[in-house]
Short mmCIF file of C-alpha atoms in Angstrom, two decimals:
data_model
loop_
_atom_site.label_atom_id
_atom_site.label_comp_id
_atom_site.label_asym_id
_atom_site.label_seq_id
_atom_site.Cartn_x
_atom_site.Cartn_y
_atom_site.Cartn_z
CA GLN A 4 19.36 -7.34 -18.19
CA ILE A 5 15.72 -6.37 -18.66
CA ARG A 6 15.84 -7.50 -22.29
CA ASP A 7 17.61 -10.71 -21.24
CA ILE A 8 14.89 -11.44 -18.66
CA GLU A 9 12.12 -10.75 -21.19
CA ARG A 10 13.78 -13.14 -23.65
CA PHE A 11 14.32 -15.73 -20.90
CA ALA A 12 10.65 -15.55 -19.85
CA ALA A 13 9.48 -15.90 -23.45
CA GLU A 14 11.72 -18.88 -24.26
CA THR A 15 11.87 -20.81 -20.99
CA PRO A 16 9.14 -23.10 -19.60
CA ILE A 17 8.15 -21.75 -16.17
CA GLU A 18 6.00 -23.64 -13.67
CA VAL A 19 4.51 -22.05 -10.54
CA VAL A 20 3.33 -24.34 -7.74
CA PRO A 21 2.02 -23.27 -4.31
CA LEU A 22 4.51 -24.05 -1.54
CA GLU A 23 2.52 -25.61 1.29
CA SER A 24 4.90 -24.86 4.15
CA GLY A 25 2.50 -23.10 6.49
CA VAL A 26 4.57 -19.91 6.29
CA LEU A 27 2.64 -16.99 4.80
CA LEU A 28 5.58 -15.59 2.83
CA ASP A 29 7.75 -18.45 1.58
CA MET A 30 9.24 -19.07 -1.85
CA ILE A 31 11.74 -21.41 -3.51
CA VAL A 32 13.06 -20.54 -6.96
CA THR A 33 14.82 -23.36 -8.81
CA VAL A 34 16.52 -23.05 -12.19
CA TRP A 35 18.23 -25.59 -14.42
CA SER A 36 20.91 -25.36 -17.11
CA GLY A 37 22.03 -28.56 -18.74
CA GLU A 38 22.87 -30.96 -15.93
CA HIS A 39 23.16 -28.21 -13.34
CA GLU A 40 20.56 -27.02 -10.84
CA ALA A 41 20.42 -24.10 -8.41
CA SER A 42 17.78 -22.98 -5.91
CA VAL A 43 17.26 -20.10 -3.50
CA ARG A 44 14.66 -19.88 -0.75
CA ILE A 45 13.32 -16.73 0.91
CA SER A 46 11.09 -16.82 3.96
CA HIS A 47 9.12 -14.40 6.19
CA SER A 48 10.23 -11.26 4.29
CA HIS A 49 10.98 -10.46 0.68
CA THR A 50 14.76 -10.16 1.11
CA HIS A 51 15.35 -12.79 3.82
CA ILE A 52 17.33 -15.59 2.13
CA VAL A 53 17.34 -18.78 4.20
CA SER A 54 18.84 -21.27 1.75
CA ILE A 55 21.10 -21.41 -1.33
CA ARG A 56 21.79 -24.76 -3.01
CA VAL A 57 23.76 -25.63 -6.16
CA ASP A 58 23.80 -29.14 -7.65
CA GLY A 59 22.58 -30.61 -4.38
CA ASN A 60 25.21 -28.86 -2.28
CA THR A 61 24.12 -26.36 0.38
CA LEU A 62 26.09 -23.13 0.08
CA PHE A 63 24.09 -21.27 2.71
CA SER A 64 21.41 -22.22 5.19
CA GLU A 65 19.70 -20.86 8.28
CA ASP A 66 16.60 -21.83 10.20
CA GLY A 67 13.75 -20.86 7.91
CA SER A 68 11.32 -20.84 10.81
CA VAL A 69 13.07 -17.85 12.37
CA GLU A 70 11.70 -14.41 11.61
CA SER A 71 13.76 -12.14 9.39
CA THR A 72 16.96 -10.82 10.88
CA GLU A 73 16.58 -7.57 8.94
CA ALA A 74 16.55 -4.36 10.94
CA THR A 75 12.95 -3.49 11.74
CA VAL A 76 11.15 -0.54 13.27
CA ASP A 77 8.69 -1.00 16.12
CA TYR A 78 5.43 0.69 15.08
CA ALA A 79 3.44 -0.74 17.99
CA LEU A 80 3.23 2.64 19.73
CA LEU A 81 1.55 4.36 16.78
CA THR A 82 -1.90 5.79 17.46
CA VAL A 83 -3.99 8.16 15.37
CA GLU A 84 -3.91 10.72 18.18
CA ASP A 85 -0.12 10.65 18.37
CA ILE A 86 0.18 10.86 14.58
CA CYS A 87 -1.92 14.03 14.51
CA ALA A 88 0.03 15.51 17.43
CA PHE A 89 3.32 14.73 15.70
CA ALA A 90 2.17 16.37 12.47
CA ASP A 91 1.52 19.59 14.40
CA CYS A 92 4.76 19.71 16.38
CA LEU A 93 7.44 18.23 14.13
CA ASP A 94 10.23 20.15 12.46
CA PRO A 95 9.46 19.71 8.72
CA ASP A 96 13.18 19.56 7.98
CA ASP A 97 13.31 16.22 9.80
CA VAL A 98 11.03 14.58 7.23
CA SER A 99 11.36 16.80 4.16
CA ASP A 100 14.10 14.68 2.58
CA VAL A 101 11.94 11.60 2.12
CA LEU A 102 8.64 13.45 1.61
CA ASP A 103 10.07 15.92 -0.92
CA ARG A 104 11.30 12.89 -2.87
CA GLN A 105 7.88 11.27 -2.52
CA ILE A 106 6.27 14.37 -4.01
CA GLU A 107 8.79 14.57 -6.86
CA CYS A 108 9.01 10.88 -7.81
CA ASN A 109 5.39 9.89 -7.37
CA THR A 110 4.08 12.95 -9.20
CA ALA A 111 6.44 12.20 -12.09
CA ILE A 112 5.29 8.60 -12.59
CA ALA A 113 1.63 9.65 -12.31
CA ALA A 114 2.22 12.21 -15.07
CA GLU A 115 3.87 9.53 -17.18
CA GLY A 116 0.93 7.21 -16.58
CA LEU A 117 -1.54 9.83 -17.79
CA LYS A 118 0.64 10.87 -20.73
CA SER A 119 1.40 7.44 -22.16
CA GLY A 120 -1.68 5.43 -21.21
CA TRP A 121 0.07 2.58 -19.41
CA GLY A 122 -1.84 -0.55 -18.40
CA ALA A 123 -5.61 -0.22 -18.22
CA ASP A 124 -5.24 3.59 -18.30
CA ILE A 125 -7.61 3.98 -15.36
CA GLY A 126 -6.51 7.57 -14.71
CA ASN A 127 -7.60 8.79 -18.13
CA VAL A 128 -10.78 6.72 -17.97
CA LEU A 129 -11.70 8.53 -14.76
CA LEU A 130 -10.88 11.97 -16.15
CA ASP A 131 -12.66 11.37 -19.46
CA THR A 132 -15.74 9.98 -17.72
CA TYR A 133 -16.12 12.15 -14.62
CA GLY A 134 -14.30 15.38 -15.47
CA SER A 135 -11.39 17.16 -13.80
CA ASP A 136 -12.76 17.98 -10.35
CA VAL A 137 -10.13 17.59 -7.63
CA ARG A 138 -11.94 14.53 -6.27
CA VAL A 139 -11.55 12.89 -9.68
CA ARG A 140 -7.97 14.09 -10.16
CA ALA A 141 -6.98 12.65 -6.78
CA ARG A 142 -8.15 9.20 -7.84
CA ALA A 143 -6.79 9.54 -11.37
CA GLN A 144 -3.30 10.54 -10.26
CA ALA A 145 -2.93 7.55 -7.95
CA ALA A 146 -4.40 5.15 -10.49
CA ALA A 147 -2.17 6.46 -13.29
CA GLY A 148 0.95 6.05 -11.19
CA SER A 149 -0.03 2.48 -10.39
CA ASP A 150 -0.85 1.64 -14.01
CA ALA A 151 2.60 2.83 -15.07
CA ARG A 152 4.37 0.96 -12.28
CA MET A 153 2.45 -2.29 -12.74
CA SER A 154 3.10 -2.23 -16.49
CA GLY A 155 6.87 -1.86 -16.31
CA CYS A 156 7.58 1.87 -16.22
CA GLU A 157 11.09 2.29 -14.80
CA LEU A 158 10.54 5.64 -13.08
CA PRO A 159 11.21 5.41 -9.32
CA VAL A 160 8.49 5.47 -6.67
CA VAL A 161 8.80 6.37 -2.99
CA ILE A 162 7.06 3.49 -1.25
CA ASN A 163 5.07 2.97 1.92
CA SER A 164 5.17 -0.27 3.95
CA GLY A 165 7.30 -1.92 1.27
CA SER A 166 4.77 -1.19 -1.49
CA GLY A 167 5.00 1.19 -4.41
CA ASN A 168 1.22 1.14 -4.90
CA GLN A 169 0.69 2.05 -1.27
CA GLY A 170 3.25 4.84 -1.57
CA LEU A 171 1.42 6.24 -4.59
CA THR A 172 -2.01 5.93 -2.96
CA ALA A 173 -0.92 7.52 0.30
CA SER A 174 0.71 10.50 -1.40
CA LEU A 175 -0.81 11.54 -4.73
CA PRO A 176 -4.40 12.30 -3.58
CA VAL A 177 -3.05 14.42 -0.70
CA ILE A 178 -0.71 16.26 -3.07
CA GLU A 179 -3.59 16.96 -5.45
CA PHE A 180 -5.81 18.36 -2.68
CA ALA A 181 -2.91 20.40 -1.29
CA LYS A 182 -2.46 21.99 -4.72
CA GLU A 183 -6.20 22.64 -4.98
CA LEU A 184 -6.20 24.38 -1.60
CA GLY A 185 -3.08 26.39 -2.46
CA VAL A 186 -1.22 25.44 0.74
CA ASP A 187 2.52 25.93 1.15
CA GLN A 188 5.10 23.13 0.98
CA GLU A 189 5.36 22.80 4.75
CA THR A 190 1.62 22.25 5.13
CA MET A 191 1.65 19.69 2.33
CA ILE A 192 4.47 17.82 4.07
CA ARG A 193 2.57 17.73 7.36
CA ALA A 194 -0.52 16.33 5.59
CA LEU A 195 1.62 13.76 3.78
CA LEU A 196 3.11 12.74 7.10
CA VAL A 197 -0.38 12.05 8.47
CA SER A 198 -1.30 10.02 5.40
CA ASN A 199 1.90 7.97 5.39
CA LEU A 200 1.86 7.24 9.11
CA VAL A 201 -1.83 6.30 9.15
CA THR A 202 -1.11 3.92 6.25
CA ILE A 203 1.81 2.41 8.18
CA HIS A 204 -0.36 2.13 11.30
CA LEU A 205 -2.99 0.19 9.38
CA LYS A 206 -0.48 -1.97 7.53
CA THR A 207 1.33 -2.84 10.76
CA GLU A 208 -1.84 -4.44 12.09
CA ILE A 209 -2.46 -6.26 8.82
CA GLY A 210 1.04 -7.71 8.49
CA ARG A 211 3.57 -7.95 5.70
CA LEU A 212 1.54 -10.17 3.38
CA SER A 213 -2.21 -10.73 3.26
CA ALA A 214 -5.10 -11.33 0.90
CA TYR A 215 -6.35 -7.95 2.18
CA CYS A 216 -5.58 -5.29 -0.44
CA GLY A 217 -2.97 -2.85 0.88
CA ALA A 218 -4.40 -0.05 -1.23
CA VAL A 219 -7.37 0.07 1.16
CA SER A 220 -5.00 1.06 3.97
CA ALA A 221 -3.35 3.71 1.83
CA GLY A 222 -6.73 5.02 0.64
CA CYS A 223 -7.69 5.49 4.29
CA GLY A 224 -4.34 7.16 4.86
CA SER A 225 -4.91 9.62 2.02
CA GLY A 226 -8.41 10.36 3.35
CA ALA A 227 -6.87 11.07 6.76
CA GLY A 228 -4.28 13.38 5.20
CA ILE A 229 -6.99 15.26 3.31
CA ALA A 230 -9.09 15.54 6.48
CA TRP A 231 -6.03 16.98 8.23
CA LEU A 232 -5.57 19.50 5.40
CA TYR A 233 -9.12 20.78 5.70
CA GLY A 234 -9.07 20.77 9.48
CA ARG A 235 -5.68 22.40 10.01
CA GLY A 236 -5.88 25.27 12.45
CA LYS A 237 -8.77 23.68 14.35
CA ASP A 238 -8.61 22.80 18.02
CA PRO A 239 -6.48 19.59 18.21
CA LYS A 240 -9.38 17.55 19.61
CA ALA A 241 -11.69 18.65 16.80
CA LEU A 242 -9.02 17.89 14.20
CA LEU A 243 -8.44 14.46 15.72
CA LYS A 244 -12.17 13.74 15.40
CA ASP A 245 -12.09 14.72 11.72
CA VAL A 246 -9.18 12.39 11.00
CA SER A 247 -10.41 9.52 13.18
CA HIS A 248 -13.94 9.42 11.80
CA THR A 249 -12.62 9.67 8.24
CA ILE A 250 -10.52 6.55 8.84
CA VAL A 251 -13.32 4.57 10.49
CA ASN A 252 -15.83 5.53 7.79
CA ALA A 253 -13.43 4.55 5.02
CA LEU A 254 -12.58 1.21 6.62
CA ALA A 255 -16.27 0.38 6.92
CA VAL A 256 -16.70 0.91 3.17
CA ASP A 257 -13.82 -0.82 1.40
CA SER A 258 -12.37 -3.51 3.68
CA GLY A 259 -13.48 -6.37 1.44
CA ILE A 260 -11.08 -5.81 -1.49
CA VAL A 261 -8.78 -8.80 -1.99
CA CYS A 262 -5.17 -8.79 -3.15
CA ASP A 263 -4.58 -11.17 -6.06
CA GLY A 264 -1.12 -9.98 -7.01
CA ALA A 265 0.47 -6.99 -8.69
CA LYS A 266 -1.09 -6.22 -12.07
CA ALA A 267 -3.17 -3.69 -14.01
CA SER A 268 -6.33 -4.06 -11.91
CA CYS A 269 -4.42 -2.63 -8.92
CA ALA A 270 -4.98 0.81 -10.43
CA ALA A 271 -8.76 0.36 -10.36
CA LYS A 272 -8.63 -0.92 -6.77
CA ILE A 273 -6.58 2.14 -5.84
CA ALA A 274 -9.20 4.42 -7.40
CA SER A 275 -11.85 2.67 -5.31
CA ALA A 276 -9.76 2.90 -2.12
CA VAL A 277 -9.14 6.64 -2.59
CA ASP A 278 -12.85 7.12 -3.27
CA ALA A 279 -13.63 5.34 0.03
CA GLY A 280 -11.18 7.62 1.84
CA LEU A 281 -12.85 10.69 0.34
CA LEU A 282 -16.34 9.36 1.10
CA GLY A 283 -15.25 8.76 4.70
CA PHE A 284 -14.13 12.37 4.93
CA TYR A 285 -17.21 13.87 3.27
CA MET A 286 -19.52 11.74 5.41
CA TYR A 287 -18.15 13.24 8.60
CA GLN A 288 -18.17 16.72 7.07
CA ASN A 289 -21.89 16.21 6.55
CA GLY A 290 -22.50 14.98 10.08
CA GLN A 291 -22.64 11.29 9.22
CA GLN A 292 -20.57 8.40 10.55
CA PHE A 293 -20.50 4.65 11.07
CA ARG A 294 -20.70 3.75 14.74
CA GLY A 295 -19.32 1.06 17.00
CA GLY A 296 -21.25 -2.18 16.77
CA GLU A 297 -22.02 -1.73 13.07
CA GLY A 298 -20.25 -4.69 11.50
CA ILE A 299 -16.50 -4.67 12.09
CA VAL A 300 -16.54 -1.08 13.32
CA THR A 301 -16.02 -0.70 17.07
CA LYS A 302 -15.70 2.25 19.42
CA GLY A 303 -12.43 4.09 18.89
CA VAL A 304 -10.40 4.44 15.71
CA ASP A 305 -7.42 2.42 16.94
CA ALA A 306 -9.70 -0.39 18.15
CA THR A 307 -11.32 -0.49 14.70
CA ILE A 308 -7.86 -0.61 13.11
CA ARG A 309 -7.06 -3.62 15.32
CA ASN A 310 -10.24 -5.31 14.09
CA ILE A 311 -9.07 -4.79 10.51
CA GLY A 312 -5.77 -6.45 11.43
CA ILE A 313 -7.62 -9.49 12.79
CA LEU A 314 -9.76 -9.64 9.65
CA ALA A 315 -6.71 -9.47 7.38
CA LYS A 316 -4.32 -11.75 9.28
CA GLU A 317 -6.69 -14.39 10.61
CA GLY A 318 -9.91 -14.13 8.63
CA MET A 319 -8.29 -13.99 5.20
CA ARG A 320 -5.77 -16.84 5.52
CA GLN A 321 -8.10 -19.22 3.73
CA THR A 322 -8.89 -16.49 1.20
CA ASP A 323 -5.18 -16.21 0.41
CA GLU A 324 -4.91 -19.96 -0.15
CA THR A 325 -8.01 -19.95 -2.34
CA ILE A 326 -6.68 -17.09 -4.47
CA LEU A 327 -3.39 -18.95 -4.98
CA ASP A 328 -5.31 -22.09 -5.94
CA ILE A 329 -7.36 -20.15 -8.49
CA MET A 330 -4.30 -18.42 -9.97
CA THR A 331 -2.18 -21.56 -10.25
CA HIS A 332 -4.79 -24.15 -11.23
CA ARG A 333 -7.92 -22.52 -12.62
CA CYS A 334 -6.83 -19.56 -14.74
CA ASP A 335 -5.75 -21.43 -17.88
#
């Protein structure tokens, strides 16, 4: 089927036109064969089919203005404080199934990315340019995994918030630092839990689809997981400060990266997002922080996260439309 699709794409004229429906995630795919025509429409979420038509006849239809009927999880109660508390008190067996797979799968595709030089080969560029310090390896691993995934590598990835790139970014830097620190598997899982849940917390505020690059959220998540690793064993309030200030610092640095689709440059954006997460952590370790009232940063980590959600959902709507206009009309 992959070969058939490659041949189809090479031989078939394909036209992409923005769908001006007012719905952020909305797509109609129409195909023709001889005198026959078929179309499918998805709306609001990537797997929510709202219409199927063949030769002008409607085979399936539901109100496309209604939000997806898929089962969803309510993340509204997530806070950074509760995430840190949960990481300390949970039974690792409750989460080890998914996180063990995240370690195994995401590490494997990162290794493949470094071995075979997929895409723009950002991982090897980083290692060849800056050396093999753990701070470089953390960025290189995530970038290499993304380069492989964006360029067609078929190895599986354990995702975060519906995104393979976010799953790679939230996990691989934490795994690399956990290895560097020589911690046991249980400690690594707890740190990964912090990273994944912080990423979900950020992405929940941003929404399913935005011109705001999701790797920024995951880079903050990985910074939070690394801060948790270094602060483990501290008084809970002190550890919470480490994690919270890391997130706020990172968000103040990299919250201007735009999403212009899945492609090779995602790997470079991921490297930048992880670097922002690490800078956020090292800033606080050195007694430095961005404070409320400085730009989009406000008092309290969760309040700052809400500001990011407003920026991404409301402030970047026009940005999203402009990016689509550029990609469909001005990139010839």
